[in-house]
XYZ file of N, CA and C in Angstrom:
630
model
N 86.560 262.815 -10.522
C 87.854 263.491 -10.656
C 88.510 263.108 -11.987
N 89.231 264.308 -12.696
C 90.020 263.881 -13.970
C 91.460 263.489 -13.775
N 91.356 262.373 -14.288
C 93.283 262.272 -14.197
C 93.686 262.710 -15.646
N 94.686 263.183 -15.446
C 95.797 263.295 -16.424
C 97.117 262.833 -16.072
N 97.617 261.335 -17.266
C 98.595 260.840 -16.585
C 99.574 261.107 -18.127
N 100.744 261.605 -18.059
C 101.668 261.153 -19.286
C 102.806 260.567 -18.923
N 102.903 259.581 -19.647
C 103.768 258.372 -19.899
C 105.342 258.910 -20.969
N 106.206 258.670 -20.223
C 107.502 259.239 -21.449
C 108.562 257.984 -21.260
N 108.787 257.654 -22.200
C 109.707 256.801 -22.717
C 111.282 257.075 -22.211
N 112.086 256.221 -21.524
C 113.535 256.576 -21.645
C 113.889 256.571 -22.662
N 115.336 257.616 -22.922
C 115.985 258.244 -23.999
C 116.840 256.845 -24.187
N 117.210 257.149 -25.365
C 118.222 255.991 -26.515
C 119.126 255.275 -25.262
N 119.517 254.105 -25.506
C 120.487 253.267 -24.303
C 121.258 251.868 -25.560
N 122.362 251.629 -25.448
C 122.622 250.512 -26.054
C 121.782 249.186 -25.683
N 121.304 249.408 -24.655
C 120.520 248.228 -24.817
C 119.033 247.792 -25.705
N 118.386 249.166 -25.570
C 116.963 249.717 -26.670
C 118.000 249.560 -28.231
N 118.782 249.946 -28.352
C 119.275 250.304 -29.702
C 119.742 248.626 -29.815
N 120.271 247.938 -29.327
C 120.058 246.109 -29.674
C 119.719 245.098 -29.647
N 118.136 245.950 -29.018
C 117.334 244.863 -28.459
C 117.233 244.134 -27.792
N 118.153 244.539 -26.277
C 118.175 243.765 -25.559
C 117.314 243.857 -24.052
N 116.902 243.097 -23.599
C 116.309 242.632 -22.453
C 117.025 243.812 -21.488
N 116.846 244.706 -20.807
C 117.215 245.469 -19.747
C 118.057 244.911 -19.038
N 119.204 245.551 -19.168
C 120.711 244.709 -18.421
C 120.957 245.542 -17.233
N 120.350 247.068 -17.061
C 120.925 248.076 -16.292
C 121.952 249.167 -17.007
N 122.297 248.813 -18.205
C 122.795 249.995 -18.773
C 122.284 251.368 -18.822
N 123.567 252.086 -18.757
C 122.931 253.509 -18.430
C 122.251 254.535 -20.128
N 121.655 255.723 -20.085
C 121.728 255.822 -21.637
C 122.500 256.487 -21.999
N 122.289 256.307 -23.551
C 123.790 257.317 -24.235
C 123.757 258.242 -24.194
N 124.945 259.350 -24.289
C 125.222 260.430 -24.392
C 124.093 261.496 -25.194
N 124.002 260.947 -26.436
C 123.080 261.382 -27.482
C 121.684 261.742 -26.440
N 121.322 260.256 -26.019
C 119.834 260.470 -25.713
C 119.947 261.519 -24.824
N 120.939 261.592 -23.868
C 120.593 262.403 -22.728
C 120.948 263.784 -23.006
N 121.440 264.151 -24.463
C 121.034 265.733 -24.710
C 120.103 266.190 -25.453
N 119.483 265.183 -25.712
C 117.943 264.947 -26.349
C 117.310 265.384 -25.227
N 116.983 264.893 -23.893
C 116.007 264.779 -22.927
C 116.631 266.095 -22.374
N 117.794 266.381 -22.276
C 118.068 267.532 -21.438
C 117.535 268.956 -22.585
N 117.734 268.744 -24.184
C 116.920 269.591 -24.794
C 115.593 270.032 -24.712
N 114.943 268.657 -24.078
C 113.421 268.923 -23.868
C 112.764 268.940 -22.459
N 114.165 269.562 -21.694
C 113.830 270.292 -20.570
C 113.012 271.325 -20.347
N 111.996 271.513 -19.562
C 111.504 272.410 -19.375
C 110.153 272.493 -20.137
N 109.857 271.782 -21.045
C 108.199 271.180 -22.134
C 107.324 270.442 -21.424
N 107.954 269.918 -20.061
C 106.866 269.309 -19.752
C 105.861 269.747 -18.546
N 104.412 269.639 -18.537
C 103.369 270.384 -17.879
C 103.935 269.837 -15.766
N 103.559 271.122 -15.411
C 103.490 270.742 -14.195
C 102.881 270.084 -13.569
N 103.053 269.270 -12.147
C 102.836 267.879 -12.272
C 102.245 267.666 -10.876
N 101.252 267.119 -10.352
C 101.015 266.867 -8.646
C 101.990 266.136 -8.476
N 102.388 265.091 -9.497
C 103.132 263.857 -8.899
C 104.623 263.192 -10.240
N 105.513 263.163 -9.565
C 106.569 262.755 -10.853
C 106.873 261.184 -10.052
N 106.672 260.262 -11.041
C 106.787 258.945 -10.894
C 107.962 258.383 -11.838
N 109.081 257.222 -11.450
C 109.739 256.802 -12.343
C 110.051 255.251 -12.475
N 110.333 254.800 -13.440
C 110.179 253.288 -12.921
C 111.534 252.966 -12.839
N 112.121 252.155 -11.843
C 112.903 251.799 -10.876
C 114.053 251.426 -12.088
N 114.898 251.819 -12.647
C 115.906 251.793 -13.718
C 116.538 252.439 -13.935
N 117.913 252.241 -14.287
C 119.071 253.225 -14.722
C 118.598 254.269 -15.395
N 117.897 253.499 -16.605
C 118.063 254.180 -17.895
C 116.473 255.517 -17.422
N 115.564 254.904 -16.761
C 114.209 255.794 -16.913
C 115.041 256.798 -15.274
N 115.826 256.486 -14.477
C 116.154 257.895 -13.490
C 116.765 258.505 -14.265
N 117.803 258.571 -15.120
C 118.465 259.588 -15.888
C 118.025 259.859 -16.987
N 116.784 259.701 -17.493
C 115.989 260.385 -18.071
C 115.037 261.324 -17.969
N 114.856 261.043 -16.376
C 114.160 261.630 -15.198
C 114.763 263.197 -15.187
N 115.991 262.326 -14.699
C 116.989 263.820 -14.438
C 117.172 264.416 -15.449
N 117.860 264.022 -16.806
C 118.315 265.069 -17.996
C 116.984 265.971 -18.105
N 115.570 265.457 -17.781
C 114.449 265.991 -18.519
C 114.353 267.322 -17.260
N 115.017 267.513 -16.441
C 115.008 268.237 -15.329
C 113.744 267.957 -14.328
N 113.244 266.570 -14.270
C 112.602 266.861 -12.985
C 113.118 266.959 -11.582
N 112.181 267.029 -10.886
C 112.814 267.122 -9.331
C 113.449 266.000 -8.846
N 114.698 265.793 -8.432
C 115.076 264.480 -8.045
C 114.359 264.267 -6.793
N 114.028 265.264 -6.252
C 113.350 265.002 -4.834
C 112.263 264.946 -4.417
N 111.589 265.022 -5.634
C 109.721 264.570 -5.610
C 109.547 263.297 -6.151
N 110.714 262.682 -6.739
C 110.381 261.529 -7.587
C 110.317 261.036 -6.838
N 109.384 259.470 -6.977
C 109.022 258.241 -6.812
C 109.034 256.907 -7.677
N 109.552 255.918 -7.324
C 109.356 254.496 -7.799
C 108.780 253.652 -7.582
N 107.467 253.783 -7.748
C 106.048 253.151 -7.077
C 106.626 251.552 -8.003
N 106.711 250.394 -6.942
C 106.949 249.002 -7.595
C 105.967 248.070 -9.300
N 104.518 249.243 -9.169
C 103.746 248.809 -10.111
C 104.359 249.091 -11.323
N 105.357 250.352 -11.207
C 105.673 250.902 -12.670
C 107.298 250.393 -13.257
N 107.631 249.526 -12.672
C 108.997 247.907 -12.937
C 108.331 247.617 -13.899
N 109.921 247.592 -14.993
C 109.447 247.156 -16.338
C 109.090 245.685 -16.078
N 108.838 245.249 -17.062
C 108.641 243.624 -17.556
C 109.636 242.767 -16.832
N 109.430 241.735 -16.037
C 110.613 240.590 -15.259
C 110.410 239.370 -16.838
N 111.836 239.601 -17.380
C 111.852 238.779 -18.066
C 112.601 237.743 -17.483
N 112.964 237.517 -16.393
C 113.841 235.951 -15.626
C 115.165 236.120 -16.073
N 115.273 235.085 -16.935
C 116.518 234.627 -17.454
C 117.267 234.878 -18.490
N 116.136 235.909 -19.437
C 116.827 236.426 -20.526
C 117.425 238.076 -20.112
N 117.117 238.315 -19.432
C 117.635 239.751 -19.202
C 118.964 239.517 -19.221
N 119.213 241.097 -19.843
C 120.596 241.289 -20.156
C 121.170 240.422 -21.707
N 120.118 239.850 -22.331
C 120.819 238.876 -23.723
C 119.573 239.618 -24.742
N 120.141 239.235 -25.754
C 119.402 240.260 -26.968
C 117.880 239.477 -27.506
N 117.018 239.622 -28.398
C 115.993 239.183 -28.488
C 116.602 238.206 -29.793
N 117.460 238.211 -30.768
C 118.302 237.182 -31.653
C 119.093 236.749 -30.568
N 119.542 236.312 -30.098
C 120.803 235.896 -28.754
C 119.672 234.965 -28.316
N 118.480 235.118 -27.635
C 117.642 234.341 -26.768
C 116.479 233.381 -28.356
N 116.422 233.831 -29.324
C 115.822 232.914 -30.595
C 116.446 232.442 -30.719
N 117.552 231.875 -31.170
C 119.154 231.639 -31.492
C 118.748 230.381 -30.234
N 118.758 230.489 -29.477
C 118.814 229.539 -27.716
C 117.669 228.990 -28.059
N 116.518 229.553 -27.885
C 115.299 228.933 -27.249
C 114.418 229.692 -28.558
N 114.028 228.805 -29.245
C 112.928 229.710 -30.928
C 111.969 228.970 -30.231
N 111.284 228.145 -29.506
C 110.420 227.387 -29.258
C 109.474 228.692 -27.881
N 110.504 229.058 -27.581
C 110.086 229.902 -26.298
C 109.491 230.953 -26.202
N 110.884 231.582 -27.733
C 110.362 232.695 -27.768
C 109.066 232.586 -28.941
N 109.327 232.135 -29.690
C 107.323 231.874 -30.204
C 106.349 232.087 -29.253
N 106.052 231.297 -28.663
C 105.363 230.844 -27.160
C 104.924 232.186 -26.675
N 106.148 232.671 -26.373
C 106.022 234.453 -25.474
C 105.436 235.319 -26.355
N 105.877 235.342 -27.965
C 105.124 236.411 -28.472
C 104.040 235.980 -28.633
N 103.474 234.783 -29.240
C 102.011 234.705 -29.460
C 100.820 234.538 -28.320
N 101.570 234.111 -26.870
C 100.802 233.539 -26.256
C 101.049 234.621 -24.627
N 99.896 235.594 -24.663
C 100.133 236.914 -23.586
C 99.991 236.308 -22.203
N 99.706 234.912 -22.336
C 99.854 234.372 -20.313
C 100.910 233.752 -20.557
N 102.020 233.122 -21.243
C 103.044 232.506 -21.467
C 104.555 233.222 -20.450
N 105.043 232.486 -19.711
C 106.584 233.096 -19.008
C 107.317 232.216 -19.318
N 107.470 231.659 -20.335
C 108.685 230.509 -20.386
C 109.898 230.970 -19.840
N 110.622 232.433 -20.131
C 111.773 233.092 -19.119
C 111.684 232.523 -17.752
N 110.423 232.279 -16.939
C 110.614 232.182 -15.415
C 110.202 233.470 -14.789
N 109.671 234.484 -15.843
C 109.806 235.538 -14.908
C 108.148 236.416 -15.238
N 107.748 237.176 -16.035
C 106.178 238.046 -15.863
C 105.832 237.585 -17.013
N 104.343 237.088 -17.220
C 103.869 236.801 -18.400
C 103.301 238.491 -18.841
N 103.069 238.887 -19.995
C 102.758 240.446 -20.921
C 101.199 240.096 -20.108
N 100.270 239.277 -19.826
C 99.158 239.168 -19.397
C 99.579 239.763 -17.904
N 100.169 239.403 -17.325
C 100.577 239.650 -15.648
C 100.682 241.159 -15.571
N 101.945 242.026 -16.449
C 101.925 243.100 -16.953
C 101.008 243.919 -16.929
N 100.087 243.935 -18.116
C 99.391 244.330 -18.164
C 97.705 244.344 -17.631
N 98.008 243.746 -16.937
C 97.017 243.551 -15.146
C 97.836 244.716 -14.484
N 99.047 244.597 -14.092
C 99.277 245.125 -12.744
C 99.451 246.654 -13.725
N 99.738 247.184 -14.405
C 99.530 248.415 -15.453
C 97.901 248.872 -15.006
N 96.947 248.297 -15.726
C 95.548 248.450 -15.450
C 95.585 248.687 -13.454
N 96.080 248.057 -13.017
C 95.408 248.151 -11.693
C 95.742 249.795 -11.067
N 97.329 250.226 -11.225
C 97.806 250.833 -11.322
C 97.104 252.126 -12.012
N 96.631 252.132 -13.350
C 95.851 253.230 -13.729
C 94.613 252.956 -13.115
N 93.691 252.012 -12.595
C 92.574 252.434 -11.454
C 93.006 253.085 -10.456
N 94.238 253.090 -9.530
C 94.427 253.838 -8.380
C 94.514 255.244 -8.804
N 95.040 255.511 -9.842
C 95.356 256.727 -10.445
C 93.758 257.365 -10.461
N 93.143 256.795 -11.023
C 91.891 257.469 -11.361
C 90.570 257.727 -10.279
N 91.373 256.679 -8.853
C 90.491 257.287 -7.738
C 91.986 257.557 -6.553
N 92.416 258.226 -6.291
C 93.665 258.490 -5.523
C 93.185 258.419 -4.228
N 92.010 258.178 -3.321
C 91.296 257.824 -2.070
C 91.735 255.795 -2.148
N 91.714 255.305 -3.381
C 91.879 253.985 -2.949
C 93.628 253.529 -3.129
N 94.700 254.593 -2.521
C 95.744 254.690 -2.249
C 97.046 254.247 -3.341
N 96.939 255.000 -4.497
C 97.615 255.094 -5.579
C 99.178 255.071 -5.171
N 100.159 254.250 -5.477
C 101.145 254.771 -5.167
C 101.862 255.682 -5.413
N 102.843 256.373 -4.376
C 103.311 257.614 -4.547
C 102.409 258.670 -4.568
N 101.093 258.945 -4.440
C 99.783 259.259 -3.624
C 100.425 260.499 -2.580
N 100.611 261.876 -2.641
C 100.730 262.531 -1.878
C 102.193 263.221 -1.864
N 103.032 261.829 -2.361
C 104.379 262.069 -1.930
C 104.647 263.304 -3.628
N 105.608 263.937 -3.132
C 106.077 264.527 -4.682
C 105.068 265.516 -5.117
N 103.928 266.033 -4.688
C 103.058 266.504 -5.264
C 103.205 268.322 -5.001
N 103.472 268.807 -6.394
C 103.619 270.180 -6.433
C 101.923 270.792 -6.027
N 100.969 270.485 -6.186
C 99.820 271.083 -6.219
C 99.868 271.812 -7.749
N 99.920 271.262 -8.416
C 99.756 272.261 -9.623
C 98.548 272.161 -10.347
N 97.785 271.114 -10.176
C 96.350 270.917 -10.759
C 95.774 271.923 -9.929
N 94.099 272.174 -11.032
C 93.229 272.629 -10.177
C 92.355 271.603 -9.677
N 91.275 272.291 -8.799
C 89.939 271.353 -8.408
C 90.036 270.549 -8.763
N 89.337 269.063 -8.088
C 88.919 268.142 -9.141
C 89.946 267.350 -10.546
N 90.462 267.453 -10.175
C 91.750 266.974 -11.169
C 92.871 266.757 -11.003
N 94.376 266.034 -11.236
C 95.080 265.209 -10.625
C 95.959 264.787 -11.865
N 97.278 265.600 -12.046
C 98.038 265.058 -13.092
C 99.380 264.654 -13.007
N 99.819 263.727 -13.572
C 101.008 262.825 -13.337
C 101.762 262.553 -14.240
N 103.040 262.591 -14.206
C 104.139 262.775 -15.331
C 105.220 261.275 -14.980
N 105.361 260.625 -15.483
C 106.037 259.066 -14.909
C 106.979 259.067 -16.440
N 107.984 258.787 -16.151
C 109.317 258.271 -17.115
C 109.120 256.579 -16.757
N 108.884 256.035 -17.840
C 108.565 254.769 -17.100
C 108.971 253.535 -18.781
N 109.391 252.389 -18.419
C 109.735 251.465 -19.607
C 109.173 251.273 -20.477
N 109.053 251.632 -21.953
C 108.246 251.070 -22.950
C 107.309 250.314 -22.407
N 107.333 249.252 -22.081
C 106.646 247.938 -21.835
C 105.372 248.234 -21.338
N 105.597 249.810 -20.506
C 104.599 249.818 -19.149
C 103.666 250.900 -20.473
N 104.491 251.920 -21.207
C 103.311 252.445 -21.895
C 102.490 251.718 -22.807
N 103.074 250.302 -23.272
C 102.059 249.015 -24.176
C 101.413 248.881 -23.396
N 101.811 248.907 -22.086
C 100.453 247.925 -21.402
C 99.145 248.784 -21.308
N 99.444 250.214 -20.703
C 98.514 251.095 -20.252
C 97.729 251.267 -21.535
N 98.576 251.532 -22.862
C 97.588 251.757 -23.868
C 96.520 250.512 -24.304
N 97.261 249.185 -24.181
C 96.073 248.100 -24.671
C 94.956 248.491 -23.740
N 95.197 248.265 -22.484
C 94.046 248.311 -20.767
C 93.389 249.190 -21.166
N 93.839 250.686 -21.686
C 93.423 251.716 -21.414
C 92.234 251.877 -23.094
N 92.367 251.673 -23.936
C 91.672 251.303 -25.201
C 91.206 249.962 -25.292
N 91.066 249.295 -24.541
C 90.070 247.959 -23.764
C 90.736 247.101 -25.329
N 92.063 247.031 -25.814
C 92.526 246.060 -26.455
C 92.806 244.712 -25.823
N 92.928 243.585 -26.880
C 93.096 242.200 -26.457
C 94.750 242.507 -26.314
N 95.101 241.656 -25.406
C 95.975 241.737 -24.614
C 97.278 241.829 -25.828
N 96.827 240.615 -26.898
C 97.460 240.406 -27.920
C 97.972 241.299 -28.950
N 97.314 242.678 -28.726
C 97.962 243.727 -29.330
C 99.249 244.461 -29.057
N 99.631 243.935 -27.515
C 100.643 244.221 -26.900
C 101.669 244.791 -27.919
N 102.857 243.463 -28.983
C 103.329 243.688 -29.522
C 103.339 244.972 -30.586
N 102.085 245.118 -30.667
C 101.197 245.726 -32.182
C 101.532 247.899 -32.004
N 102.276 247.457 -30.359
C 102.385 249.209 -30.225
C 103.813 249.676 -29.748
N 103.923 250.404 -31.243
C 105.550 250.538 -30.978
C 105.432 251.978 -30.385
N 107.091 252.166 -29.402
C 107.229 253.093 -28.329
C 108.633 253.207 -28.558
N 109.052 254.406 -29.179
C 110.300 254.769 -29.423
C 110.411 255.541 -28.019
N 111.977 255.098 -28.217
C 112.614 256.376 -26.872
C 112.228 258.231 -27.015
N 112.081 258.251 -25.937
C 111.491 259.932 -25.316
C 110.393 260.120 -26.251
N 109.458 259.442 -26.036
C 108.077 259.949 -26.523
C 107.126 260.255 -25.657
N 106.368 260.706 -25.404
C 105.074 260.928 -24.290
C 103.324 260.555 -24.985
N 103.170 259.805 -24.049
C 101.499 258.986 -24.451
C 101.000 259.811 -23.040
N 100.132 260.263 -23.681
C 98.833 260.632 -22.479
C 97.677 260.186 -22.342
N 96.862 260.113 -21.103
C 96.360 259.531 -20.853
C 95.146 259.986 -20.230
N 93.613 260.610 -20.787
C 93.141 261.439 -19.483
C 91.679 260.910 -19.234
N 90.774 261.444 -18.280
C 89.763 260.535 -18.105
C 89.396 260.003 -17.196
N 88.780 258.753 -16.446
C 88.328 258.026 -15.255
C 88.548 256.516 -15.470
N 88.308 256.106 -14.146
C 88.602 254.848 -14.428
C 87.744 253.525 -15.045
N 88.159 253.337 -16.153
C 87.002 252.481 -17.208
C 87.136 253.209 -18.150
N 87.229 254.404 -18.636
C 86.804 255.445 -19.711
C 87.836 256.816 -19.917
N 89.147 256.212 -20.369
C 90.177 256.379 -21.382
C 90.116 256.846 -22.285
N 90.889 258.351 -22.091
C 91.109 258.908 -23.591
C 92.887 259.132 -23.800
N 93.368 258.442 -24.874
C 94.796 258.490 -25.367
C 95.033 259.561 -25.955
N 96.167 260.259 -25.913
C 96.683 260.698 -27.115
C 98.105 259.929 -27.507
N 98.126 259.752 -28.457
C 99.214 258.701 -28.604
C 100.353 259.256 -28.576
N 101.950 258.849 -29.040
C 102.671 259.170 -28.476
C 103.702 260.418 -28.965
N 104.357 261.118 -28.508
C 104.473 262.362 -29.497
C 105.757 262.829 -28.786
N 106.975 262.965 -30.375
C 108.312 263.181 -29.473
C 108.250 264.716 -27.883
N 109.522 264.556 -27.035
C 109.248 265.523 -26.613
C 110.144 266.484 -26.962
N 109.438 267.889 -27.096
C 110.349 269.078 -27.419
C 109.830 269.350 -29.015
N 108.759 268.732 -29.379
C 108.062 268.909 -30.385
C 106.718 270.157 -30.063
């Protein structure tokens, strides 16, 4: 079976725009007539997935999906950074430079208390295996599903945290974990994803409404 999964970035938020650790802020005005501009561009979907956040449901919504097919399957939760959430990435160097070294260079490292980028990007990978056999019970699996694929094929549209499209792309292009950092993900972009499980084809990431 082919999956086709695309990955879209939440729209602009003061917290993306200062670098901060996900506080729950909602996004700005701007972004969300951005996403509501690029209503209606995106392919129909068996399944609309979102990851459990202010900022990725109302990106959900401006982009007009169904509020009532969506799902928040727990695999697709951004990054648990512990103790820095909600403080900026200068705010937490400034505190702790020893730590944050540590975290960027070292992908099993949680000095926060909370997900090492190695942990991440495990539960990302595991997550795109269910996807790619939907019999070994993918979440959100059934629920939300327009039928819009044909035969044999199975496509999925998820608004989901930066973090989660780094991860899928290292897993998914069999990168060292350590490239993590190495892939930047601006707000409202879409990475796709199509293929089986082990054998990944990207297209990288591409504004939407382009």
């Amino acid at each position: 079976m082919t999956s086709r999964v695309m990955l879209i970035s939440p729209a602009m938020s003061a917290a993306l725009r200062e670098a901060r650790f996900d506080d729950g802020c909602p996004v700005d005005p701007a972004g969300l007539r951005l996403a509501e501009a690029a209503a209606g561009s995106l392919p129909a979907a068996d399944q609309v997935l979102v990851s459990p956040t202010v900022r990725c449901r109302e990106t959900a919504a401006a982009l007009g999906l169904d509020a009532l097919a969506v799902t928040e399957p727990p695999e697709l939760a951004g990054l648990d950074v512990g103790r820095w959430r909600g403080a900026t990435l200068a705010e937490v160097s400034a505190a702790e430079p020893e730590a944050v070294g540590r975290w960027l260079a070292d992908p099993s490292s949680a000095p926060h208390g909370g997900e090492s980028v190695a942990g991440l990007c495990e539960r990302v990978a595991k997550w795109l295996g269910t996807v790619a056999d939907p019999g070994s019970g993918a979440s959100g699996s059934g629920s939300g599903s327009t039928g819009s694929s044909g035969p044999g094929s199975v496509r999925i549209v998820a608004v989901v945290e930066p973090e989660i499209v780094r991860a899928g792309v290292v897993r998914a292009l069999g990168a060292p974990e350590s490239a993590f950092w190495r892939v930047d993900v601006p707000p409202l972009v879409a990475t796709e994803f199509s293929g089986r499980a082990g054998r990944w084809n990207v297209r990288v990431g591409r504004a939407l409404g382009e």
